[in-house]
Amino acid sequence: MTSIQTRSKFTVLFAAALLFLCGECARASENNSTIEGVVQDASGKPVTGAFVKLKNNERHLEFMVISQAQGRYTVSNLPAGQYVIQGVGGGYQSNVSTPVDVAEGKTAKLDLSLSAKQGPMLPRAWPMKVPEAVTVTISENLPEGDGKKLVSARCTVCHDAARIMSFHMSRDRWENQIREMRVNMRGARLRDLTDDEIKLAVDYLSSNFPPKSPDLNDRLPRSLLEGKALHYRVVQYDISDTNQNAESHDVAVDPHGNGWVGERVGNLGRLDGKTLEFSEIPIPDGPAPPDGQRLGNPQIDAKGELWLADGPNDRWLDYDINTGKFTAYDWPKTARAGAGGNTLLIHPNGTIWATGANQARMLNPATKEFKFFETPSYLATKEATGAYGMTIAGDGSVWWAEDQADRMVRVDPGTGRVEEFKIPFDGFAYPRRMSHDARGDIWVGLWNAGRLMKIDYETKQMTFFAPPTETPGTYSVSVDRKNDLIWVSEQQADKIARFNPKTGEWVEFPLPDSESDPRRIEVDQNNPNRVWWSGNLAARVGFVEVLGGN
C-alpha cells in the first residue's frame, strides 16, 4: 500500500476545487433564476404532459421538465445565463428557440408551439448500434477492403464480427474503441497493435461503419405523459462538450449529495448537486500510458472514501474526497488476472469487493491482503462465464452475476464457500448490475430479457417483473431503501424506471436525449427522490428528481 500525493495538475485542480467548495453556498444561491411559459399545440390549445428541454451551452447543462395543467411549465433553480428551449409532445415538437436570457434571481417567459412533426421513433438498441434483433441477421462476412484481414484476425479474438458490424461510430469513436481494445489486449497478454495497424484498422472501420445521427428527440415517447410521470425533472451535464471520449461509465453519490463518475480516460469527475459545477481530478501517474487508462466503477462510503479499480496500473485506489489524498493498493503479482474489473462494492465490514476475470476479489484495507473467490464451474471447466455486478444480501453474503452463463453466485465471506444458482429464464437473460433492498433481498437487471429480477436471499427463489416498455435493456438497479422502491435504468429505451414491489406499479421517466446510454444509476439515500445516472458513450452525468413528494 502506498500513499500518493497527487501530481501538479491535480494540485491545481484540487486547489481550485477547494476555492469552489468555499464558495458553494454563494454559488448555490446564484441558481435562483426561473424560466416559465405555456406549451400549446398548433391550434393554440394548451398541452399537458409535454417535454420541455432547456440547454445552457456555456455551462454544458441541460434541464427537462413536463408541462402541467393548462400547458404551463416552470423551470426553477437555474443558473443565470442564456438558454435555448424546445417543447416535444404527442408526436409534435416546437422549433428550438432563439437564446433566452435570464438574469440572476429573475424570471424569463417563453411560450412554445408544437407545430412541427416529430421524427420517426428510434428503435430500441445499444447506443450507436443496430437493434439486437437485427444483429442476428448480420452476415459474418466483413466488407472487402484494406484492413479486412487485420480486423478479422485481431478484432475477433474476443468477439465475433457481427458485434463489430453492429456499431456505427465516428472516426474519433473508432479510435477510442481501438484504444480500449488495446488495453484489454495488453491485460490479456496479447500482442499489441503497431502504429501502422492502428491506422489501418481505424481507416477500415470508420469508412465501412460510419455514424448514424438520429435526432436527439427520437426516443421521447409520442404519447403525452400522465399521472405520476408528470412530476419530475432531469438535470444533466454533458462531459463530451469538453472531452468526447471521457466515457463516464459509472456514477456514485457522496455523503454531500454530489455525483462522481469514473472517466475511463483517467479522471474522476464530480458534479456538485447544488451548484451544478463540474470538476475533474486526474488519478496519480502509473506505469500505464495516458491513453491506456481504464478506470473501474467508483463507490463511496459514508465517510467520503471513494474506491475504484485501476486495472492498467495494477492497483486499487482509495481517494479521500475530504482531503484529496489518494492511497494505492498494489495488485498481487501472483493473481491469476489483472486488477481491472467491472463492479466494485464496499462491504459493511470494511472490506472492498469487485468482480473481474470470472471471479470475485476482496481487499482487507486493514491488513492489505487480497483474497480471490472462484466459482465451481470455472474451476471445473476454465471456461469464461463472466463476472458482473455485485451486492450484499441480508445475511452479509456477497452476490454477483455470471453474465455470460445466466447464473447468480453467492459467497459467504466468513467461510469462503461459493454457490451458483441458475436463472430460471427461457432464453438468454444476461444479468447485469444489481442492488439489495432494506430486507436484504437481491434485485437484478436482466438486460437481454428486459426484466427486473428479485432473489429472496433466504430461499434463493427468483421472481421476474416486466416493465411497461418492451426490450428496454434493464441494465442497472438501485434501491430507495427508505421507501422500498426499486429503480432501474432502461438503457436501450433512454429511460429510468421506478418499481413499487408492494403495489406492482411502474413509473417510467424518459431522459431528454436519444442514446444517452444510462448505465449505472444510484439513489441518493439522503435524498431518495434524486436518482443519479451516467452515460458511457454519451459522456453525461446527471440526475432524475421526482417532484412534490410523488
mmCIF file of N, CA, C and O in Angstrom, residues 10-96:
data_model
loop_
_atom_site.group_PDB
_atom_site.id
_atom_site.type_symbol
_atom_site.label_atom_id
_atom_site.label_comp_id
_atom_site.label_asym_id
_atom_site.label_seq_id
_atom_site.Cartn_x
_atom_site.Cartn_y
_atom_site.Cartn_z
ATOM 1 N N PHE A 10 -3.100 17.786 -10.643
ATOM 2 C CA PHE A 10 -4.158 17.559 -9.655
ATOM 3 C C PHE A 10 -4.134 18.631 -8.571
ATOM 4 O O PHE A 10 -5.168 19.088 -8.109
ATOM 5 N N THR A 11 -2.896 19.024 -8.153
ATOM 6 C CA THR A 11 -2.797 20.027 -7.104
ATOM 7 C C THR A 11 -3.517 21.301 -7.502
ATOM 8 O O THR A 11 -4.240 21.912 -6.705
ATOM 9 N N VAL A 12 -3.333 21.705 -8.753
ATOM 10 C CA VAL A 12 -4.014 22.897 -9.246
ATOM 11 C C VAL A 12 -5.520 22.687 -9.222
ATOM 12 O O VAL A 12 -6.280 23.533 -8.746
ATOM 13 N N LEU A 13 -5.951 21.516 -9.714
ATOM 14 C CA LEU A 13 -7.384 21.253 -9.763
ATOM 15 C C LEU A 13 -7.985 21.165 -8.368
ATOM 16 O O LEU A 13 -9.079 21.659 -8.109
ATOM 17 N N PHE A 14 -7.230 20.552 -7.443
ATOM 18 C CA PHE A 14 -7.783 20.401 -6.103
ATOM 19 C C PHE A 14 -7.863 21.748 -5.388
ATOM 20 O O PHE A 14 -8.815 22.032 -4.673
ATOM 21 N N ALA A 15 -6.837 22.594 -5.623
ATOM 22 C CA ALA A 15 -6.896 23.929 -5.036
ATOM 23 C C ALA A 15 -8.095 24.695 -5.568
ATOM 24 O O ALA A 15 -8.803 25.379 -4.817
ATOM 25 N N ALA A 16 -8.322 24.531 -6.882
ATOM 26 C CA ALA A 16 -9.496 25.191 -7.468
ATOM 27 C C ALA A 16 -10.772 24.618 -6.871
ATOM 28 O O ALA A 16 -11.743 25.347 -6.598
ATOM 29 N N ALA A 17 -10.764 23.308 -6.619
ATOM 30 C CA ALA A 17 -11.951 22.681 -6.034
ATOM 31 C C ALA A 17 -12.211 23.199 -4.621
ATOM 32 O O ALA A 17 -13.352 23.400 -4.215
ATOM 33 N N LEU A 18 -11.125 23.440 -3.858
ATOM 34 C CA LEU A 18 -11.307 23.975 -2.513
ATOM 35 C C LEU A 18 -11.917 25.368 -2.550
ATOM 36 O O LEU A 18 -12.820 25.695 -1.780
ATOM 37 N N LEU A 19 -11.395 26.195 -3.471
ATOM 38 C CA LEU A 19 -11.976 27.523 -3.610
ATOM 39 C C LEU A 19 -13.441 27.427 -3.998
ATOM 40 O O LEU A 19 -14.297 28.164 -3.512
ATOM 41 N N PHE A 20 -13.678 26.457 -4.871
ATOM 42 C CA PHE A 20 -15.041 26.244 -5.347
ATOM 43 C C PHE A 20 -15.974 25.821 -4.210
ATOM 44 O O PHE A 20 -17.081 26.310 -4.065
ATOM 45 N N LEU A 21 -15.446 24.938 -3.330
ATOM 46 C CA LEU A 21 -16.259 24.475 -2.211
ATOM 47 C C LEU A 21 -16.512 25.591 -1.204
ATOM 48 O O LEU A 21 -17.583 25.687 -0.621
ATOM 49 N N CYS A 22 -15.492 26.462 -1.015
ATOM 50 C CA CYS A 22 -15.677 27.566 -0.078
ATOM 51 C C CYS A 22 -16.803 28.484 -0.533
ATOM 52 O O CYS A 22 -17.497 29.095 0.272
ATOM 53 N N GLY A 23 -16.946 28.604 -1.845
ATOM 54 C CA GLY A 23 -17.998 29.465 -2.366
ATOM 55 C C GLY A 23 -19.258 28.722 -2.728
ATOM 56 O O GLY A 23 -20.110 29.252 -3.438
ATOM 57 N N GLU A 24 -19.395 27.480 -2.216
ATOM 58 C CA GLU A 24 -20.524 26.641 -2.622
ATOM 59 C C GLU A 24 -21.859 27.270 -2.284
ATOM 60 O O GLU A 24 -22.769 27.318 -3.112
ATOM 61 N N CYS A 25 -21.980 27.781 -1.060
ATOM 62 C CA CYS A 25 -23.264 28.358 -0.661
ATOM 63 C C CYS A 25 -23.607 29.568 -1.520
ATOM 64 O O CYS A 25 -24.749 29.744 -1.943
ATOM 65 N N ALA A 26 -22.581 30.391 -1.790
ATOM 66 C CA ALA A 26 -22.831 31.573 -2.614
ATOM 67 C C ALA A 26 -23.243 31.179 -4.011
ATOM 68 O O ALA A 26 -24.176 31.738 -4.591
ATOM 69 N N ARG A 27 -22.550 30.163 -4.565
ATOM 70 C CA ARG A 27 -22.874 29.740 -5.922
ATOM 71 C C ARG A 27 -24.253 29.105 -5.973
ATOM 72 O O ARG A 27 -24.999 29.292 -6.921
ATOM 73 N N ALA A 28 -24.578 28.321 -4.943
ATOM 74 C CA ALA A 28 -25.887 27.671 -4.924
ATOM 75 C C ALA A 28 -26.996 28.717 -4.904
ATOM 76 O O ALA A 28 -28.046 28.541 -5.528
ATOM 77 N N SER A 29 -26.743 29.832 -4.180
ATOM 78 C CA SER A 29 -27.774 30.856 -4.122
ATOM 79 C C SER A 29 -27.945 31.553 -5.463
ATOM 80 O O SER A 29 -28.964 32.175 -5.724
ATOM 81 N N GLU A 30 -26.892 31.437 -6.315
ATOM 82 C CA GLU A 30 -26.991 32.051 -7.635
ATOM 83 C C GLU A 30 -27.901 31.247 -8.563
ATOM 84 O O GLU A 30 -28.367 31.762 -9.573
ATOM 85 N N ASN A 31 -28.137 29.981 -8.260
ATOM 86 C CA ASN A 31 -29.020 29.159 -9.078
ATOM 87 C C ASN A 31 -30.467 29.424 -8.676
ATOM 88 O O ASN A 31 -31.176 28.536 -8.199
ATOM 89 N N ASN A 32 -30.879 30.677 -8.831
ATOM 90 C CA ASN A 32 -32.216 31.072 -8.377
ATOM 91 C C ASN A 32 -33.013 31.756 -9.474
ATOM 92 O O ASN A 32 -33.912 32.541 -9.196
ATOM 93 N N SER A 33 -32.674 31.457 -10.721
ATOM 94 C CA SER A 33 -33.412 32.023 -11.847
ATOM 95 C C SER A 33 -34.485 31.046 -12.304
ATOM 96 O O SER A 33 -34.434 29.848 -11.999
ATOM 97 N N THR A 34 -35.443 31.556 -13.066
ATOM 98 C CA THR A 34 -36.597 30.751 -13.480
ATOM 99 C C THR A 34 -36.967 31.080 -14.919
ATOM 100 O O THR A 34 -36.856 32.230 -15.353
ATOM 101 N N ILE A 35 -37.385 30.051 -15.638
ATOM 102 C CA ILE A 35 -37.994 30.232 -16.954
ATOM 103 C C ILE A 35 -39.349 29.530 -16.930
ATOM 104 O O ILE A 35 -39.459 28.390 -16.461
ATOM 105 N N GLU A 36 -40.373 30.195 -17.415
ATOM 106 C CA GLU A 36 -41.708 29.616 -17.405
ATOM 107 C C GLU A 36 -42.440 29.993 -18.687
ATOM 108 O O GLU A 36 -42.021 30.870 -19.441
ATOM 109 N N GLY A 37 -43.528 29.290 -18.925
ATOM 110 C CA GLY A 37 -44.328 29.578 -20.110
ATOM 111 C C GLY A 37 -45.446 28.572 -20.266
ATOM 112 O O GLY A 37 -45.786 27.827 -19.335
ATOM 113 N N VAL A 38 -46.015 28.536 -21.452
ATOM 114 C CA VAL A 38 -47.129 27.637 -21.769
ATOM 115 C C VAL A 38 -46.788 26.871 -23.032
ATOM 116 O O VAL A 38 -46.277 27.439 -24.005
ATOM 117 N N VAL A 39 -47.078 25.571 -23.026
ATOM 118 C CA VAL A 39 -46.919 24.732 -24.213
ATOM 119 C C VAL A 39 -48.287 24.591 -24.875
ATOM 120 O O VAL A 39 -49.268 24.222 -24.227
ATOM 121 N N GLN A 40 -48.315 24.871 -26.174
ATOM 122 C CA GLN A 40 -49.563 24.800 -26.934
ATOM 123 C C GLN A 40 -49.376 23.933 -28.165
ATOM 124 O O GLN A 40 -48.253 23.756 -28.656
ATOM 125 N N ASP A 41 -50.492 23.410 -28.682
ATOM 126 C CA ASP A 41 -50.413 22.711 -29.960
ATOM 127 C C ASP A 41 -50.536 23.719 -31.095
ATOM 128 O O ASP A 41 -50.624 24.939 -30.864
ATOM 129 N N ALA A 42 -50.558 23.226 -32.338
ATOM 130 C CA ALA A 42 -50.561 24.130 -33.496
ATOM 131 C C ALA A 42 -51.813 24.999 -33.550
ATOM 132 O O ALA A 42 -51.795 26.085 -34.140
ATOM 133 N N SER A 43 -52.902 24.538 -32.908
ATOM 134 C CA SER A 43 -54.147 25.314 -32.922
ATOM 135 C C SER A 43 -54.245 26.289 -31.748
ATOM 136 O O SER A 43 -55.229 27.011 -31.629
ATOM 137 N N GLY A 44 -53.235 26.287 -30.888
ATOM 138 C CA GLY A 44 -53.243 27.194 -29.749
ATOM 139 C C GLY A 44 -53.813 26.615 -28.474
ATOM 140 O O GLY A 44 -53.904 27.323 -27.464
ATOM 141 N N LYS A 45 -54.180 25.320 -28.467
ATOM 142 C CA LYS A 45 -54.714 24.693 -27.258
ATOM 143 C C LYS A 45 -53.558 24.282 -26.336
ATOM 144 O O LYS A 45 -52.530 23.784 -26.807
ATOM 145 N N PRO A 46 -53.711 24.453 -25.025
ATOM 146 C CA PRO A 46 -52.632 24.072 -24.102
ATOM 147 C C PRO A 46 -52.418 22.560 -24.097
ATOM 148 O O PRO A 46 -53.370 21.788 -24.255
ATOM 149 N N VAL A 47 -51.165 22.160 -23.893
ATOM 150 C CA VAL A 47 -50.784 20.744 -23.922
ATOM 151 C C VAL A 47 -50.184 20.361 -22.570
ATOM 152 O O VAL A 47 -49.156 20.905 -22.152
ATOM 153 N N THR A 48 -50.832 19.444 -21.897
ATOM 154 C CA THR A 48 -50.324 18.905 -20.638
ATOM 155 C C THR A 48 -49.579 17.603 -20.915
ATOM 156 O O THR A 48 -50.031 16.785 -21.719
ATOM 157 N N GLY A 49 -48.457 17.395 -20.259
ATOM 158 C CA GLY A 49 -47.701 16.149 -20.417
ATOM 159 C C GLY A 49 -46.659 16.194 -21.503
ATOM 160 O O GLY A 49 -46.150 15.146 -21.916
ATOM 161 N N ALA A 50 -46.272 17.402 -21.946
ATOM 162 C CA ALA A 50 -45.229 17.542 -22.960
ATOM 163 C C ALA A 50 -43.870 17.757 -22.294
ATOM 164 O O ALA A 50 -43.783 18.239 -21.154
ATOM 165 N N PHE A 51 -42.818 17.404 -23.002
ATOM 166 C CA PHE A 51 -41.459 17.603 -22.511
ATOM 167 C C PHE A 51 -40.993 19.014 -22.867
ATOM 168 O O PHE A 51 -41.195 19.475 -23.991
ATOM 169 N N VAL A 52 -40.351 19.675 -21.925
ATOM 170 C CA VAL A 52 -39.755 20.984 -22.169
ATOM 171 C C VAL A 52 -38.257 20.870 -21.861
ATOM 172 O O VAL A 52 -37.878 20.581 -20.720
ATOM 173 N N LYS A 53 -37.440 21.083 -22.879
ATOM 174 C CA LYS A 53 -35.996 20.902 -22.773
ATOM 175 C C LYS A 53 -35.303 22.264 -22.863
ATOM 176 O O LYS A 53 -35.599 23.056 -23.759
ATOM 177 N N LEU A 54 -34.366 22.495 -21.950
ATOM 178 C CA LEU A 54 -33.622 23.748 -21.920
ATOM 179 C C LEU A 54 -32.128 23.441 -21.887
ATOM 180 O O LEU A 54 -31.677 22.605 -21.088
ATOM 181 N N LYS A 55 -31.359 24.137 -22.730
ATOM 182 C CA LYS A 55 -29.910 23.938 -22.754
ATOM 183 C C LYS A 55 -29.194 25.255 -22.501
ATOM 184 O O LYS A 55 -29.512 26.273 -23.097
ATOM 185 N N ASN A 56 -28.229 25.173 -21.604
ATOM 186 C CA ASN A 56 -27.314 26.275 -21.354
ATOM 187 C C ASN A 56 -25.958 25.819 -21.885
ATOM 188 O O ASN A 56 -25.225 25.096 -21.209
ATOM 189 N N ASN A 57 -25.649 26.203 -23.123
ATOM 190 C CA ASN A 57 -24.454 25.689 -23.783
ATOM 191 C C ASN A 57 -23.170 26.147 -23.104
ATOM 192 O O ASN A 57 -22.175 25.422 -23.095
ATOM 193 N N GLU A 58 -23.190 27.332 -22.534
ATOM 194 C CA GLU A 58 -21.993 27.831 -21.867
ATOM 195 C C GLU A 58 -21.643 26.979 -20.649
ATOM 196 O O GLU A 58 -20.474 26.708 -20.379
ATOM 197 N N ARG A 59 -22.661 26.532 -19.929
ATOM 198 C CA ARG A 59 -22.435 25.728 -18.721
ATOM 199 C C ARG A 59 -22.484 24.229 -19.010
ATOM 200 O O ARG A 59 -22.304 23.415 -18.102
ATOM 201 N N HIS A 60 -22.744 23.836 -20.258
ATOM 202 C CA HIS A 60 -22.840 22.424 -20.654
ATOM 203 C C HIS A 60 -23.953 21.705 -19.899
ATOM 204 O O HIS A 60 -23.875 20.497 -19.653
ATOM 205 N N LEU A 61 -24.992 22.437 -19.532
ATOM 206 C CA LEU A 61 -26.089 21.882 -18.747
ATOM 207 C C LEU A 61 -27.351 21.775 -19.585
ATOM 208 O O LEU A 61 -27.616 22.611 -20.448
ATOM 209 N N GLU A 62 -28.122 20.733 -19.305
ATOM 210 C CA GLU A 62 -29.440 20.569 -19.918
ATOM 211 C C GLU A 62 -30.449 20.238 -18.821
ATOM 212 O O GLU A 62 -30.151 19.481 -17.887
ATOM 213 N N PHE A 63 -31.642 20.805 -18.948
ATOM 214 C CA PHE A 63 -32.721 20.578 -18.000
ATOM 215 C C PHE A 63 -33.953 20.115 -18.770
ATOM 216 O O PHE A 63 -34.137 20.465 -19.939
ATOM 217 N N MET A 64 -34.807 19.341 -18.110
ATOM 218 C CA MET A 64 -36.078 18.956 -18.722
ATOM 219 C C MET A 64 -37.145 18.860 -17.646
ATOM 220 O O MET A 64 -36.919 18.288 -16.573
ATOM 221 N N VAL A 65 -38.308 19.435 -17.940
ATOM 222 C CA VAL A 65 -39.478 19.309 -17.074
ATOM 223 C C VAL A 65 -40.668 18.937 -17.949
ATOM 224 O O VAL A 65 -40.570 18.901 -19.186
ATOM 225 N N ILE A 66 -41.806 18.700 -17.307
ATOM 226 C CA ILE A 66 -43.023 18.308 -18.018
ATOM 227 C C ILE A 66 -44.072 19.411 -17.837
ATOM 228 O O ILE A 66 -44.244 19.952 -16.741
ATOM 229 N N SER A 67 -44.775 19.727 -18.923
ATOM 230 C CA SER A 67 -45.825 20.743 -18.828
ATOM 231 C C SER A 67 -46.992 20.219 -17.989
ATOM 232 O O SER A 67 -47.371 19.050 -18.072
ATOM 233 N N GLN A 68 -47.571 21.110 -17.177
ATOM 234 C CA GLN A 68 -48.617 20.736 -16.231
ATOM 235 C C GLN A 68 -49.992 21.189 -16.750
ATOM 236 O O GLN A 68 -50.184 21.396 -17.946
ATOM 237 N N ALA A 69 -50.917 21.317 -15.862
ATOM 238 C CA ALA A 69 -52.285 21.722 -16.238
ATOM 239 C C ALA A 69 -52.262 23.047 -16.990
ATOM 240 O O ALA A 69 -51.455 23.933 -16.699
ATOM 241 N N GLN A 70 -53.142 23.154 -17.981
ATOM 242 C CA GLN A 70 -53.219 24.318 -18.878
ATOM 243 C C GLN A 70 -51.916 24.551 -19.644
ATOM 244 O O GLN A 70 -51.657 25.649 -20.123
ATOM 245 N N GLY A 71 -51.109 23.492 -19.738
ATOM 246 C CA GLY A 71 -49.887 23.572 -20.531
ATOM 247 C C GLY A 71 -48.761 24.347 -19.896
ATOM 248 O O GLY A 71 -47.721 24.583 -20.534
ATOM 249 N N ARG A 72 -48.925 24.750 -18.650
ATOM 250 C CA ARG A 72 -47.905 25.587 -18.021
ATOM 251 C C ARG A 72 -46.676 24.757 -17.612
ATOM 252 O O ARG A 72 -46.794 23.629 -17.160
ATOM 253 N N TYR A 73 -45.531 25.380 -17.767
ATOM 254 C CA TYR A 73 -44.294 24.767 -17.292
ATOM 255 C C TYR A 73 -43.499 25.816 -16.524
ATOM 256 O O TYR A 73 -43.563 27.009 -16.794
ATOM 257 N N THR A 74 -42.733 25.351 -15.547
ATOM 258 C CA THR A 74 -41.853 26.207 -14.759
ATOM 259 C C THR A 74 -40.551 25.455 -14.508
ATOM 260 O O THR A 74 -40.572 24.308 -14.030
ATOM 261 N N VAL A 75 -39.455 26.098 -14.848
ATOM 262 C CA VAL A 75 -38.131 25.525 -14.570
ATOM 263 C C VAL A 75 -37.418 26.484 -13.627
ATOM 264 O O VAL A 75 -37.022 27.586 -14.028
ATOM 265 N N SER A 76 -37.287 26.091 -12.388
ATOM 266 C CA SER A 76 -36.669 26.948 -11.372
ATOM 267 C C SER A 76 -35.291 26.425 -10.998
ATOM 268 O O SER A 76 -34.836 25.405 -11.526
ATOM 269 N N ASN A 77 -34.636 27.139 -10.081
ATOM 270 C CA ASN A 77 -33.290 26.775 -9.614
ATOM 271 C C ASN A 77 -32.289 26.700 -10.766
ATOM 272 O O ASN A 77 -31.432 25.817 -10.815
ATOM 273 N N LEU A 78 -32.400 27.619 -11.695
ATOM 274 C CA LEU A 78 -31.498 27.678 -12.843
ATOM 275 C C LEU A 78 -30.364 28.660 -12.582
ATOM 276 O O LEU A 78 -30.569 29.714 -11.966
ATOM 277 N N PRO A 79 -29.158 28.363 -13.060
ATOM 278 C CA PRO A 79 -28.120 29.387 -13.078
ATOM 279 C C PRO A 79 -28.470 30.440 -14.128
ATOM 280 O O PRO A 79 -29.056 30.120 -15.174
ATOM 281 N N ALA A 80 -28.132 31.678 -13.844
ATOM 282 C CA ALA A 80 -28.392 32.738 -14.818
ATOM 283 C C ALA A 80 -27.601 32.466 -16.093
ATOM 284 O O ALA A 80 -26.541 31.848 -16.068
ATOM 285 N N GLY A 81 -28.133 32.929 -17.226
ATOM 286 C CA GLY A 81 -27.430 32.745 -18.488
ATOM 287 C C GLY A 81 -28.397 32.656 -19.647
ATOM 288 O O GLY A 81 -29.576 32.989 -19.534
ATOM 289 N N GLN A 82 -27.874 32.168 -20.784
ATOM 290 C CA GLN A 82 -28.674 32.011 -22.000
ATOM 291 C C GLN A 82 -29.125 30.569 -22.160
ATOM 292 O O GLN A 82 -28.333 29.634 -21.954
ATOM 293 N N TYR A 83 -30.382 30.393 -22.556
ATOM 294 C CA TYR A 83 -30.946 29.069 -22.754
ATOM 295 C C TYR A 83 -31.653 28.995 -24.102
ATOM 296 O O TYR A 83 -32.324 29.957 -24.511
ATOM 297 N N VAL A 84 -31.476 27.854 -24.778
ATOM 298 C CA VAL A 84 -32.320 27.552 -25.927
ATOM 299 C C VAL A 84 -33.330 26.514 -25.453
ATOM 300 O O VAL A 84 -32.997 25.601 -24.692
ATOM 301 N N ILE A 85 -34.578 26.648 -25.906
ATOM 302 C CA ILE A 85 -35.680 25.885 -25.338
ATOM 303 C C ILE A 85 -36.475 25.222 -26.453
ATOM 304 O O ILE A 85 -36.672 25.803 -27.530
ATOM 305 N N GLN A 86 -36.951 24.006 -26.179
ATOM 306 C CA GLN A 86 -37.787 23.290 -27.149
ATOM 307 C C GLN A 86 -38.832 22.469 -26.412
ATOM 308 O O GLN A 86 -38.560 21.888 -25.356
ATOM 309 N N GLY A 87 -40.026 22.413 -26.971
ATOM 310 C CA GLY A 87 -41.085 21.572 -26.456
ATOM 311 C C GLY A 87 -41.301 20.373 -27.366
ATOM 312 O O GLY A 87 -41.194 20.491 -28.592
ATOM 313 N N VAL A 88 -41.589 19.212 -26.768
ATOM 314 C CA VAL A 88 -41.826 17.978 -27.525
ATOM 315 C C VAL A 88 -42.977 17.238 -26.858
ATOM 316 O O VAL A 88 -42.969 17.061 -25.635
ATOM 317 N N GLY A 89 -43.953 16.782 -27.649
ATOM 318 C CA GLY A 89 -45.033 16.018 -27.047
ATOM 319 C C GLY A 89 -46.116 15.637 -28.021
ATOM 320 O O GLY A 89 -46.426 16.387 -28.949
ATOM 321 N N GLY A 90 -46.678 14.442 -27.826
ATOM 322 C CA GLY A 90 -47.788 13.984 -28.651
ATOM 323 C C GLY A 90 -47.433 13.801 -30.106
ATOM 324 O O GLY A 90 -48.304 13.864 -30.975
ATOM 325 N N GLY A 91 -46.152 13.540 -30.392
ATOM 326 C CA GLY A 91 -45.720 13.345 -31.774
ATOM 327 C C GLY A 91 -45.359 14.632 -32.492
ATOM 328 O O GLY A 91 -45.061 14.607 -33.696
ATOM 329 N N TYR A 92 -45.351 15.740 -31.772
ATOM 330 C CA TYR A 92 -45.008 17.035 -32.369
ATOM 331 C C TYR A 92 -43.957 17.733 -31.513
ATOM 332 O O TYR A 92 -43.745 17.391 -30.337
ATOM 333 N N GLN A 93 -43.306 18.710 -32.116
ATOM 334 C CA GLN A 93 -42.302 19.464 -31.387
ATOM 335 C C GLN A 93 -42.275 20.908 -31.876
ATOM 336 O O GLN A 93 -42.717 21.215 -32.988
ATOM 337 N N SER A 94 -41.758 21.779 -31.035
ATOM 338 C CA SER A 94 -41.586 23.179 -31.428
ATOM 339 C C SER A 94 -40.216 23.348 -32.075
ATOM 340 O O SER A 94 -39.356 22.463 -31.994
ATOM 341 N N ASN A 95 -40.004 24.466 -32.710
ATOM 342 C CA ASN A 95 -38.671 24.814 -33.146
ATOM 343 C C ASN A 95 -37.820 25.118 -31.915
ATOM 344 O O ASN A 95 -38.331 25.529 -30.870
ATOM 345 N N VAL A 96 -36.515 24.911 -32.047
ATOM 346 C CA VAL A 96 -35.613 25.324 -30.978
ATOM 347 C C VAL A 96 -35.607 26.851 -30.938
ATOM 348 O O VAL A 96 -35.450 27.512 -31.963
#
